[in-house]
CSV table of C-alpha atoms and ligand atoms in Angstrom, one decimal:
chain,number,residue,atom,x,y,z
A,1,MET,CA,0.0,0.0,0.0
A,2,ALA,CA,1.1,3.5,-0.7
A,3,LEU,CA,2.3,5.9,2.0
A,4,TRP,CA,-0.6,8.2,1.1
A,5,ASP,CA,-3.4,5.7,1.4
A,6,GLY,CA,-5.1,7.0,4.5
A,7,ARG,CA,-8.2,8.3,2.8
A,8,PHE,CA,-8.5,5.4,0.3
A,9,GLU,CA,-10.3,2.1,0.6
A,10,GLY,CA,-8.9,0.3,-2.3
A,11,GLY,CA,-5.6,0.5,-4.1
A,12,PRO,CA,-5.0,1.9,-7.6
A,13,ALA,CA,-5.9,0.0,-10.7
A,14,ALA,CA,-3.1,-2.2,-11.9
A,15,GLU,CA,-2.8,-0.2,-15.1
A,16,MET,CA,-2.9,3.0,-13.3
A,17,GLN,CA,0.0,1.9,-11.1
A,18,ALA,CA,2.0,1.0,-14.2
A,19,PHE,CA,1.0,4.3,-15.9
A,20,SER,CA,1.8,6.5,-13.0
A,21,GLU,CA,5.1,5.1,-11.6
A,22,SER,CA,8.3,7.0,-12.2
A,23,LEU,CA,10.6,4.6,-10.4
A,24,GLY,CA,12.3,3.4,-13.5
A,25,VAL,CA,13.6,6.8,-14.3
A,26,ASP,CA,13.8,8.2,-10.7
A,27,LEU,CA,16.1,5.5,-9.5
A,28,GLN,CA,18.9,7.4,-11.4
A,29,MET,CA,18.7,9.9,-8.6
A,30,PHE,CA,18.4,7.7,-5.5
A,31,GLU,CA,21.7,9.0,-4.2
A,32,GLN,CA,20.4,12.6,-4.4
A,33,ASP,CA,17.2,11.6,-2.8
A,34,ILE,CA,19.1,10.1,0.2
A,35,ASP,CA,21.5,13.1,0.4
A,36,GLY,CA,18.5,15.4,0.5
A,37,SER,CA,16.9,13.4,3.3
A,38,LEU,CA,20.1,13.4,5.3
A,39,ALA,CA,20.4,17.1,5.1
A,40,HIS,CA,16.7,17.5,5.9
A,41,VAL,CA,16.8,15.3,9.0
A,42,ARG,CA,20.0,17.1,10.2
A,43,MET,CA,18.3,20.4,9.9
A,44,LEU,CA,15.2,19.0,11.7
A,45,SER,CA,17.4,17.9,14.6
A,46,GLU,CA,19.1,21.2,14.8
A,47,VAL,CA,15.8,23.1,15.1
A,48,GLY,CA,14.5,20.5,17.6
A,49,LEU,CA,11.9,18.8,15.5
A,50,VAL,CA,13.6,15.5,15.9
A,51,SER,CA,16.0,14.5,18.7
A,52,GLU,CA,19.6,13.8,18.1
A,53,ASP,CA,19.0,10.1,18.8
A,54,GLU,CA,16.2,10.0,16.3
A,55,ARG,CA,18.3,11.7,13.7
A,56,GLN,CA,21.0,9.2,14.2
A,57,VAL,CA,18.6,6.3,13.7
A,58,ILE,CA,17.1,7.8,10.6
A,59,ALA,CA,20.5,8.7,9.1
A,60,ASP,CA,21.9,5.2,9.7
A,61,GLY,CA,18.7,3.8,8.2
A,62,LEU,CA,19.1,6.0,5.1
A,63,GLU,CA,22.7,4.9,4.7
A,64,ALA,CA,21.5,1.3,4.9
A,65,VAL,CA,18.9,1.9,2.2
A,66,ARG,CA,21.6,3.6,0.1
A,67,GLY,CA,23.7,0.5,0.5
A,68,GLU,CA,20.9,-1.8,-0.5
A,69,LEU,CA,20.0,0.2,-3.5
A,70,ARG,CA,23.6,0.3,-4.6
A,71,SER,CA,24.1,-3.4,-4.3
A,72,GLY,CA,20.7,-4.2,-5.8
A,73,ALA,CA,19.7,-6.0,-2.6
A,74,TYR,CA,16.6,-3.7,-2.5
A,75,ALA,CA,14.7,-3.6,-5.8
A,76,PRO,CA,11.6,-1.4,-5.0
A,77,ASP,CA,8.2,-2.5,-6.2
A,78,ILE,CA,6.5,-0.1,-8.7
A,79,ALA,CA,3.6,0.0,-6.2
A,80,LEU,CA,5.8,2.5,-4.4
A,81,GLU,CA,5.4,4.9,-7.3
A,82,ASP,CA,8.6,6.9,-7.1
A,83,VAL,CA,12.1,7.0,-5.5
A,84,HIS,CA,11.0,9.2,-2.6
A,85,MET,CA,8.4,6.6,-1.5
A,86,ALA,CA,10.8,3.7,-2.2
A,87,VAL,CA,13.4,5.2,0.1
A,88,GLU,CA,11.1,6.3,2.8
A,89,SER,CA,9.1,3.1,3.0
A,90,ARG,CA,12.2,1.0,3.1
A,91,LEU,CA,13.6,3.3,5.8
A,92,ILE,CA,10.5,2.7,7.9
A,93,GLU,CA,10.7,-1.0,7.4
A,94,LEU,CA,14.3,-0.9,8.6
A,95,VAL,CA,14.0,1.6,11.6
A,96,GLY,CA,10.4,1.5,12.5
A,97,ALA,CA,7.9,4.3,13.0
A,98,VAL,CA,10.5,6.9,13.9
A,99,GLY,CA,11.4,6.8,10.2
A,100,GLY,CA,8.0,8.5,9.6
A,101,LYS,CA,9.4,11.7,11.3
A,102,LEU,CA,11.6,12.3,8.2
A,103,HIS,CA,8.7,13.6,6.2
A,104,THR,CA,8.0,16.4,8.7
A,105,ALA,CA,8.1,19.8,7.0
A,106,ARG,CA,8.6,18.5,3.5
A,107,SER,CA,6.6,17.1,0.6
A,108,ARG,CA,7.5,15.0,-2.4
A,109,ASN,CA,7.0,18.2,-4.4
A,110,ASP,CA,10.0,19.9,-2.9
A,111,GLN,CA,11.9,16.6,-2.6
A,112,VAL,CA,11.7,15.9,-6.3
A,113,ALA,CA,12.6,19.5,-7.2
A,114,THR,CA,15.6,19.2,-4.8
A,115,ASP,CA,16.7,15.8,-6.2
A,116,MET,CA,16.6,17.0,-9.7
A,117,ARG,CA,18.7,20.0,-9.0
A,118,LEU,CA,21.3,17.9,-7.2
A,119,TRP,CA,21.3,15.5,-10.1
A,120,LEU,CA,21.7,18.3,-12.5
A,121,LYS,CA,24.6,19.8,-10.6
A,122,LEU,CA,26.5,16.5,-10.8
A,123,HIS,CA,25.7,15.8,-14.4
A,124,MET,CA,26.2,19.4,-15.6
A,125,GLY,CA,29.7,18.8,-14.3
A,126,HIS,CA,30.0,15.7,-16.4
A,127,LEU,CA,28.6,17.4,-19.4
A,128,ASP,CA,31.1,20.3,-19.0
A,129,ALA,CA,34.0,17.8,-18.7
A,130,ALA,CA,32.8,16.2,-22.0
A,131,PHE,CA,32.7,19.7,-23.6
A,132,ALA,CA,36.2,20.4,-22.2
A,133,ALA,CA,37.6,17.1,-23.6
A,134,LEU,CA,36.2,18.0,-27.0
A,135,LEU,CA,37.6,21.5,-26.9
A,136,THR,CA,41.0,20.0,-25.9
A,137,SER,CA,41.0,17.5,-28.7
A,138,LEU,CA,40.1,20.3,-31.2
A,139,LEU,CA,42.9,22.5,-30.0
A,140,ASP,CA,45.3,19.6,-30.1
A,141,ARG,CA,44.3,18.9,-33.7
A,142,VAL,CA,44.8,22.6,-34.6
A,143,GLU,CA,48.3,22.4,-33.2
A,144,SER,CA,49.2,19.1,-34.9
A,145,ASP,CA,47.5,19.6,-38.3
A,146,GLY,CA,46.1,23.1,-38.3
A,147,ARG,CA,48.6,24.3,-41.0
A,148,THR,CA,47.0,22.2,-43.7
A,149,LEU,CA,45.5,24.1,-46.5
A,150,ILE,CA,41.8,23.7,-47.3
A,151,PRO,CA,39.3,25.9,-49.0
A,152,GLY,CA,37.0,27.8,-46.8
A,153,PHE,CA,33.5,27.2,-48.2
A,154,THR,CA,30.4,29.4,-48.5
A,155,HIS,CA,27.3,27.7,-50.0
A,156,LEU,CA,29.5,24.6,-50.0
A,157,GLN,CA,31.4,26.2,-52.9
A,158,ARG,CA,35.1,26.9,-52.5
A,159,GLY,CA,35.4,30.5,-51.2
A,160,GLN,CA,38.9,31.4,-50.1
A,161,PRO,CA,41.9,29.2,-49.0
A,162,ILE,CA,42.3,28.9,-45.2
A,163,TRP,CA,44.2,26.9,-42.7
A,164,LEU,CA,42.4,23.9,-41.4
A,165,GLY,CA,43.2,25.3,-37.9
A,166,HIS,CA,41.1,28.4,-38.7
A,167,HIS,CA,38.1,26.2,-39.5
A,168,LEU,CA,38.5,24.1,-36.4
A,169,LEU,CA,38.7,27.1,-34.2
A,170,ALA,CA,35.3,28.2,-35.4
A,171,TYR,CA,34.0,25.0,-33.8
A,172,ALA,CA,36.2,25.4,-30.7
A,173,TRP,CA,34.7,28.8,-30.0
A,174,MET,CA,31.2,27.4,-30.3
A,175,ILE,CA,32.0,24.6,-27.8
A,176,HIS,CA,33.5,27.3,-25.5
A,177,ARG,CA,30.3,29.2,-25.6
A,178,ASP,CA,28.4,26.0,-24.8
A,179,ARG,CA,30.5,25.7,-21.7
A,180,GLN,CA,29.7,29.3,-20.9
A,181,ARG,CA,26.0,28.8,-21.3
A,182,LEU,CA,26.2,25.7,-19.1
A,183,ALA,CA,28.0,27.6,-16.4
A,184,ASP,CA,25.4,30.4,-16.6
A,185,ALA,CA,22.5,27.9,-16.4
A,186,LEU,CA,24.1,26.4,-13.3
A,187,LYS,CA,23.5,29.7,-11.4
A,188,ARG,CA,19.8,29.1,-11.7
A,189,VAL,CA,20.0,25.4,-11.0
A,190,ASP,CA,22.1,25.9,-7.9
A,191,GLN,CA,19.2,26.9,-5.6
A,192,SER,CA,17.5,24.9,-2.9
A,193,PRO,CA,13.7,24.2,-3.0
A,194,LEU,CA,13.9,22.1,0.1
A,195,GLY,CA,11.5,23.2,2.8
A,196,ALA,CA,9.0,24.7,0.3
A,197,CYS,CA,6.9,21.6,1.2
A,198,ALA,CA,3.8,21.1,-1.0
A,199,MET,CA,3.9,24.8,-2.1
A,200,ALA,CA,2.9,26.8,1.0
A,201,GLY,CA,5.9,26.4,3.4
A,202,THR,CA,5.3,25.0,6.9
A,203,PRO,CA,4.3,26.1,10.4
A,204,HIS,CA,7.2,24.2,11.8
A,205,PRO,CA,10.3,26.2,12.7
A,206,ILE,CA,12.5,24.9,10.0
A,207,ASP,CA,15.7,26.5,8.8
A,208,ARG,CA,15.8,26.5,5.0
A,209,ASP,CA,19.2,28.2,4.9
A,210,ARG,CA,20.7,25.4,6.9
A,211,SER,CA,19.4,22.6,4.6
A,212,CYS,CA,20.5,24.7,1.7
A,213,GLU,CA,24.0,25.0,3.1
A,214,LEU,CA,24.2,21.3,4.0
A,215,LEU,CA,23.4,20.4,0.4
A,216,GLY,CA,25.9,22.8,-1.0
A,217,PHE,CA,23.3,25.0,-2.9
A,218,ALA,CA,24.2,28.7,-3.3
A,219,SER,CA,20.9,29.9,-1.9
A,220,PRO,CA,17.3,28.9,-1.0
A,221,ILE,CA,14.6,29.7,-3.5
A,222,GLU,CA,12.6,32.5,-2.1
A,223,ASN,CA,9.0,31.6,-2.9
A,224,ALA,CA,7.7,28.2,-2.0
A,225,MET,CA,5.3,28.0,-4.9
A,226,ASP,CA,8.0,28.9,-7.4
A,227,ALA,CA,10.3,26.4,-5.8
A,228,VAL,CA,8.0,23.4,-6.6
A,229,ALA,CA,6.3,24.6,-9.7
A,230,SER,CA,9.0,26.1,-11.9
A,231,ARG,CA,11.1,24.2,-14.4
A,232,ASP,CA,12.7,27.0,-16.3
A,233,HIS,CA,16.1,25.9,-15.1
A,234,VAL,CA,15.3,22.5,-16.6
A,235,HIS,CA,14.4,24.3,-19.9
A,236,GLU,CA,17.7,26.2,-19.8
A,237,VAL,CA,19.7,23.1,-19.4
A,238,ALA,CA,17.8,21.4,-22.2
A,239,ALA,CA,18.3,24.4,-24.4
A,240,VAL,CA,22.0,24.4,-23.7
A,241,CYS,CA,22.0,20.8,-24.8
A,242,ALA,CA,20.0,21.5,-27.9
A,243,ILE,CA,22.3,24.3,-28.9
A,244,ALA,CA,25.4,22.2,-28.2
A,245,ALA,CA,23.9,19.3,-30.2
A,246,THR,CA,23.5,21.6,-33.1
A,247,HIS,CA,27.2,22.4,-33.0
A,248,LEU,CA,28.1,18.7,-32.6
A,249,SER,CA,25.9,17.8,-35.5
A,250,ARG,CA,27.3,20.4,-37.9
A,251,MET,CA,30.8,19.2,-37.0
A,252,ALA,CA,29.8,15.6,-37.5
A,253,GLU,CA,28.3,16.5,-40.9
A,254,GLU,CA,31.6,18.0,-41.9
A,255,LEU,CA,33.4,14.9,-40.8
A,256,VAL,CA,31.1,12.8,-42.9
A,257,LEU,CA,31.8,15.0,-45.9
A,258,TRP,CA,35.5,15.4,-45.3
A,259,SER,CA,36.0,11.7,-44.9
A,260,THR,CA,34.7,11.0,-48.5
A,261,PRO,CA,37.3,10.6,-51.3
A,262,GLU,CA,35.5,13.6,-52.9
A,263,PHE,CA,36.8,15.9,-50.1
A,264,GLY,CA,39.5,13.6,-48.8
A,265,VAL,CA,40.5,15.9,-45.9
A,266,VAL,CA,40.3,13.3,-43.1
A,267,ARG,CA,40.5,9.6,-42.6
A,268,MET,CA,38.4,8.5,-39.6
A,269,GLY,CA,40.2,6.4,-36.9
A,270,GLU,CA,39.3,2.8,-37.1
A,271,GLY,CA,37.9,2.8,-33.6
A,272,TYR,CA,35.2,5.3,-34.8
A,273,SER,CA,34.5,3.7,-38.2
A,274,THR,CA,32.4,0.7,-39.2
A,275,GLY,CA,32.4,-1.6,-42.2
A,276,SER,CA,29.7,-2.7,-44.5
A,277,SER,CA,28.2,-6.2,-44.4
A,278,ILE,CA,28.1,-6.3,-48.2
A,279,MET,CA,30.6,-3.8,-49.6
A,280,PRO,CA,34.0,-4.9,-48.4
A,281,GLN,CA,35.8,-1.7,-49.2
A,282,LYS,CA,33.6,0.4,-47.0
A,283,ARG,CA,34.8,2.4,-44.0
A,284,ASN,CA,31.8,4.3,-42.8
A,285,PRO,CA,31.8,7.3,-40.5
A,286,ASP,CA,29.0,5.9,-38.3
A,287,ALA,CA,30.1,7.7,-35.2
A,288,ALA,CA,29.7,11.0,-36.9
A,289,GLU,CA,26.3,10.0,-38.4
A,290,LEU,CA,25.0,8.9,-35.0
A,291,VAL,CA,26.1,12.2,-33.4
A,292,ARG,CA,24.2,14.0,-36.2
A,293,GLY,CA,21.2,11.7,-35.8
A,294,LYS,CA,20.9,11.9,-32.0
A,295,THR,CA,20.4,15.6,-32.3
A,296,GLY,CA,16.8,14.9,-33.0
A,297,ARG,CA,16.1,13.4,-29.6
A,298,VAL,CA,17.8,16.3,-27.8
A,299,TYR,CA,15.7,18.8,-29.7
A,300,GLY,CA,12.7,16.7,-29.0
A,301,GLY,CA,13.5,16.8,-25.3
A,302,LEU,CA,13.6,20.6,-25.2
A,303,GLN,CA,10.3,20.7,-27.1
A,304,ALA,CA,8.6,18.2,-24.8
A,305,LEU,CA,9.8,20.0,-21.7
A,306,LEU,CA,8.6,23.4,-22.9
A,307,THR,CA,5.2,22.0,-23.9
A,308,MET,CA,4.8,20.1,-20.7
A,309,VAL,CA,4.9,23.3,-18.6
A,310,LYS,CA,3.1,25.8,-20.9
A,311,GLY,CA,-0.4,25.2,-19.7
A,312,LEU,CA,0.2,24.2,-16.1
A,313,PRO,CA,-1.6,26.1,-13.4
A,314,LEU,CA,0.4,26.7,-10.2
A,315,ALA,CA,1.7,24.9,-8.3
A,316,TYR,CA,2.7,21.2,-8.6
A,317,ASN,CA,0.9,19.0,-11.2
A,318,ARG,CA,1.7,15.4,-11.9
A,319,ASP,CA,2.6,16.4,-15.5
A,320,LEU,CA,5.9,17.5,-14.1
A,321,GLN,CA,6.9,13.9,-13.5
A,322,GLU,CA,7.4,13.6,-17.2
A,323,ASP,CA,10.3,16.0,-17.1
A,324,ARG,CA,13.1,13.6,-16.0
A,325,GLU,CA,12.9,11.2,-18.8
A,326,GLN,CA,13.4,14.0,-21.3
A,327,LEU,CA,15.9,16.0,-19.3
A,328,PHE,CA,18.1,13.0,-18.3
A,329,ASP,CA,18.1,11.7,-21.9
A,330,ALA,CA,19.0,15.2,-23.3
A,331,VAL,CA,21.9,15.5,-20.8
A,332,HIS,CA,23.2,12.0,-21.3
A,333,THR,CA,22.9,12.1,-25.1
A,334,THR,CA,24.6,15.4,-25.4
A,335,ALA,CA,27.5,14.3,-23.2
A,336,ALA,CA,27.9,11.1,-25.1
A,337,CYS,CA,27.9,12.9,-28.4
A,338,ALA,CA,30.6,15.3,-27.1
A,339,ARG,CA,32.7,12.5,-25.8
A,340,ILE,CA,32.4,10.6,-29.1
A,341,SER,CA,33.3,13.7,-31.0
A,342,ALA,CA,36.4,14.2,-28.9
A,343,GLY,CA,37.4,10.6,-29.7
A,344,MET,CA,36.8,11.1,-33.4
A,345,TRP,CA,39.0,14.2,-33.5
A,346,ARG,CA,41.7,12.5,-31.4
A,347,THR,CA,41.9,9.5,-33.7
A,348,LEU,CA,41.4,10.7,-37.2
A,349,THR,CA,44.2,11.6,-39.6
A,350,VAL,CA,44.4,14.7,-41.7
A,351,ASN,CA,45.3,14.5,-45.4
A,352,ASP,CA,46.8,17.3,-47.3
A,353,ALA,CA,44.2,16.9,-50.0
A,354,TYR,CA,43.9,20.4,-51.1
A,355,THR,CA,47.3,22.1,-51.4
A,356,ALA,CA,47.8,20.9,-55.0
A,357,ARG,CA,44.1,21.4,-55.8
A,358,LEU,CA,44.2,25.0,-54.8
A,359,GLU,CA,47.1,26.0,-57.1
A,360,GLY,CA,45.6,28.5,-59.6
A,361,ASP,CA,42.2,27.8,-58.1
A,362,PHE,CA,39.5,30.4,-58.5
A,363,SER,CA,39.3,30.6,-54.7
A,364,LEU,CA,42.2,33.0,-55.3
A,365,ALA,CA,39.9,35.4,-57.2
A,366,THR,CA,39.5,37.6,-54.1
A,367,GLU,CA,43.3,37.9,-54.1
A,368,LEU,CA,43.3,39.5,-57.5
A,369,ALA,CA,40.6,41.9,-56.4
A,370,ASP,CA,42.5,42.7,-53.2
A,371,TYR,CA,45.7,43.2,-55.1
A,372,LEU,CA,44.0,45.8,-57.4
A,373,ALA,CA,42.3,47.5,-54.4
A,374,ALA,CA,45.7,47.7,-52.7
A,375,LYS,CA,46.9,49.6,-55.8
A,376,GLY,CA,44.1,52.1,-55.4
A,377,LEU,CA,41.3,50.7,-57.7
A,378,PRO,CA,37.9,50.9,-56.0
A,379,PHE,CA,37.1,47.4,-54.7
A,380,ARG,CA,33.9,47.2,-56.8
A,381,ASP,CA,35.9,47.8,-60.0
A,382,ALA,CA,38.7,45.5,-58.8
A,383,HIS,CA,36.0,42.8,-58.2
A,384,HIS,CA,34.8,43.2,-61.7
A,385,VAL,CA,38.3,42.9,-63.3
A,386,SER,CA,38.9,39.7,-61.2
A,387,GLY,CA,35.6,38.3,-62.3
A,388,SER,CA,36.4,38.9,-66.0
A,389,LEU,CA,39.7,37.1,-65.5
A,390,VAL,CA,37.9,34.1,-64.0
A,391,LYS,CA,35.7,34.1,-67.1
A,392,TRP,CA,38.7,34.5,-69.4
A,393,CYS,CA,40.3,31.4,-67.9
A,394,GLU,CA,37.1,29.4,-67.8
A,395,ASP,CA,36.4,30.1,-71.4
A,396,ARG,CA,39.7,28.5,-72.2
A,397,GLY,CA,39.0,25.5,-70.0
A,398,GLY,CA,41.7,26.3,-67.4
A,399,ASN,CA,42.3,28.2,-64.2
A,400,PHE,CA,44.5,31.1,-63.0
A,401,LYS,CA,47.6,29.2,-64.1
A,402,LEU,CA,46.8,30.4,-67.6
A,403,LEU,CA,47.4,34.0,-66.6
A,404,THR,CA,50.4,35.8,-68.0
A,405,LEU,CA,51.3,39.4,-67.2
A,406,ASP,CA,50.2,40.4,-70.7
A,407,VAL,CA,46.8,38.8,-70.2
A,408,LEU,CA,46.5,40.4,-66.8
A,409,ARG,CA,47.5,43.9,-68.2
A,410,GLU,CA,44.8,43.6,-70.9
A,411,HIS,CA,42.3,43.5,-68.1
A,412,SER,CA,44.0,46.2,-66.0
A,413,PRO,CA,47.1,48.3,-66.4
A,414,LEU,CA,47.7,48.2,-62.6
A,415,PHE,CA,48.9,44.6,-62.7
A,416,ASP,CA,52.7,44.1,-62.2
A,417,GLU,CA,55.0,41.2,-61.8
A,418,ASP,CA,54.4,41.1,-58.0
A,419,VAL,CA,50.8,39.9,-58.6
A,420,PHE,CA,52.1,36.3,-58.9
A,421,GLY,CA,53.1,36.5,-55.3
A,422,TRP,CA,49.4,37.0,-54.5
A,423,LEU,CA,48.4,33.9,-56.4
A,424,ILE,CA,50.0,31.5,-54.0
A,425,PRO,CA,47.4,29.9,-51.7
A,426,THR,CA,49.5,29.9,-48.6
A,427,ALA,CA,50.5,33.5,-49.2
A,428,ALA,CA,46.8,34.4,-49.4
A,429,VAL,CA,46.1,32.7,-46.1
A,430,GLU,CA,49.1,34.3,-44.4
A,431,ARG,CA,48.2,37.7,-45.6
A,432,ARG,CA,45.0,37.7,-43.7
A,433,THR,CA,46.4,38.9,-40.4
A,434,SER,CA,43.3,41.0,-39.4
A,435,ARG,CA,42.0,40.0,-36.0
A,436,GLY,CA,40.3,36.6,-36.4
A,437,GLY,CA,41.7,36.2,-39.9
A,438,THR,CA,43.2,32.9,-41.1
A,439,ALA,CA,46.9,33.8,-40.7
A,440,TRP,CA,48.7,31.3,-38.5
A,441,SER,CA,49.6,34.0,-36.0
A,442,GLU,CA,45.8,34.6,-35.5
A,443,VAL,CA,45.2,30.8,-35.2
A,444,THR,CA,47.9,30.4,-32.5
A,445,ARG,CA,46.6,33.5,-30.7
A,446,GLN,CA,43.2,32.0,-30.4
A,447,VAL,CA,44.5,28.6,-29.4
A,448,ALA,CA,46.2,30.3,-26.5
A,449,LEU,CA,43.0,32.2,-25.5
A,450,LEU,CA,41.0,29.0,-25.5
A,451,ARG,CA,43.7,27.0,-23.6
A,452,GLU,CA,43.4,29.6,-20.8
A,453,THR,CA,39.7,29.0,-20.5
A,454,LEU,CA,40.5,25.3,-20.0
A,455,ALA,CA,43.1,26.0,-17.4
A,456,ASP,CA,40.5,28.0,-15.4
A,457,ALA,CA,38.4,24.9,-14.7
B,501,LIG,N1,6.8,11.2,-8.5
B,501,LIG,C1,6.5,12.6,-8.4
B,501,LIG,C2,7.2,13.4,-9.5
B,501,LIG,O1,8.1,12.8,-10.0
B,501,LIG,C3,6.9,13.2,-7.1
B,501,LIG,C4,6.0,14.3,-6.6
B,501,LIG,C5,4.7,13.7,-6.4
B,501,LIG,N2,3.8,14.7,-5.8
B,501,LIG,C6,2.5,14.6,-5.8
B,501,LIG,N3,1.8,15.6,-5.3
B,501,LIG,N4,1.9,13.5,-6.3
B,501,LIG,O2,6.9,14.5,-9.9
């Protein structure tokens, strides 16, 4: 029978029991539930609501339940509904009626809110570690292979030559911001709902600051109704996950593209590739595809969580029980994707697939325009001249290697012998020393900035 069955004559229908239980998901946070109870009972004893002896019995009993749950010796029945009831009823079985004092001045509503925040604090730390590992592997890759020439694309058409390091740093900054967003969301997660009770507080002389302090939260939530009914901190974390998943997915998509012979920029490590059951030559980038694919469920989690709360009258409603499945999955999935991405970057090899392909390539067209602009021609006119040179070469079935000084001068008298120094891809890359440009000095400057953020942690 349930701990709340005083006003009931019969039990719940079997299908209602199965429909309403949250034990399966909740058991992920039994440690937090027990930690919350230990802090609560200590506070109760300090304000005189339970004696020190009673506290000791309850605390020992809670540790015993913890041990049983860890070892699997205690596998709670779903009739107990959720982790709170599973822990409390086992406690009462072990220590007797005194265990019933634990629920003084609290409710499952503030308990579940507390447990989730404790769970989040722990797992946001794991998520951040996964982001940091990915950031590290990206920076390592910039340092080992960053000086490889590739085209920077716009519209997936070759745009201008860049260092691979410049490209990877764009992702590194995105991951850095994911870490910042996570740290910011943590400020709202790190607050204690404990002692809010059902929604109205309690007539007992509890000390919410004390239980807050014991649990290591930064501060108690001021309003008891807000404490049990709000889930915007959950939305924030899910949103952080959804945004990060977008970054991971874009990066995965590029690995899928780059590992094709058509691009040929990377070869995925064996540990992160799979074969085909029919085509013996295949080496498929499944890890990257799964990272891309799992984005869907992370987005779905955020959508579900927002929708779940949008029509809820204050305060607690059972709808809220649905939040954990989505939240936990979003956090676990995002962390797993970040860890796998870090592994992919650590183990792939980079090929110099483009240096030769970029000789005389039209991705140097901007160089010709910049050359003329540097000589004083308005950029619009310079752009036009360069465009007509592209056409001239294309009409002859070739590229900029066809250009002689005579041909160039037919298009503009400003051209001189030194223009050929501008038509070297690496020179084009190194000339872009503007802040955030692709020059190697800018790449290494950014690596140093990002390494500092990793050292802070
Ligand atoms: N299992 C519930 C949940 O996960 C705990 C709170 C139950 N509160 C209640 N008033 N029925 O949300």
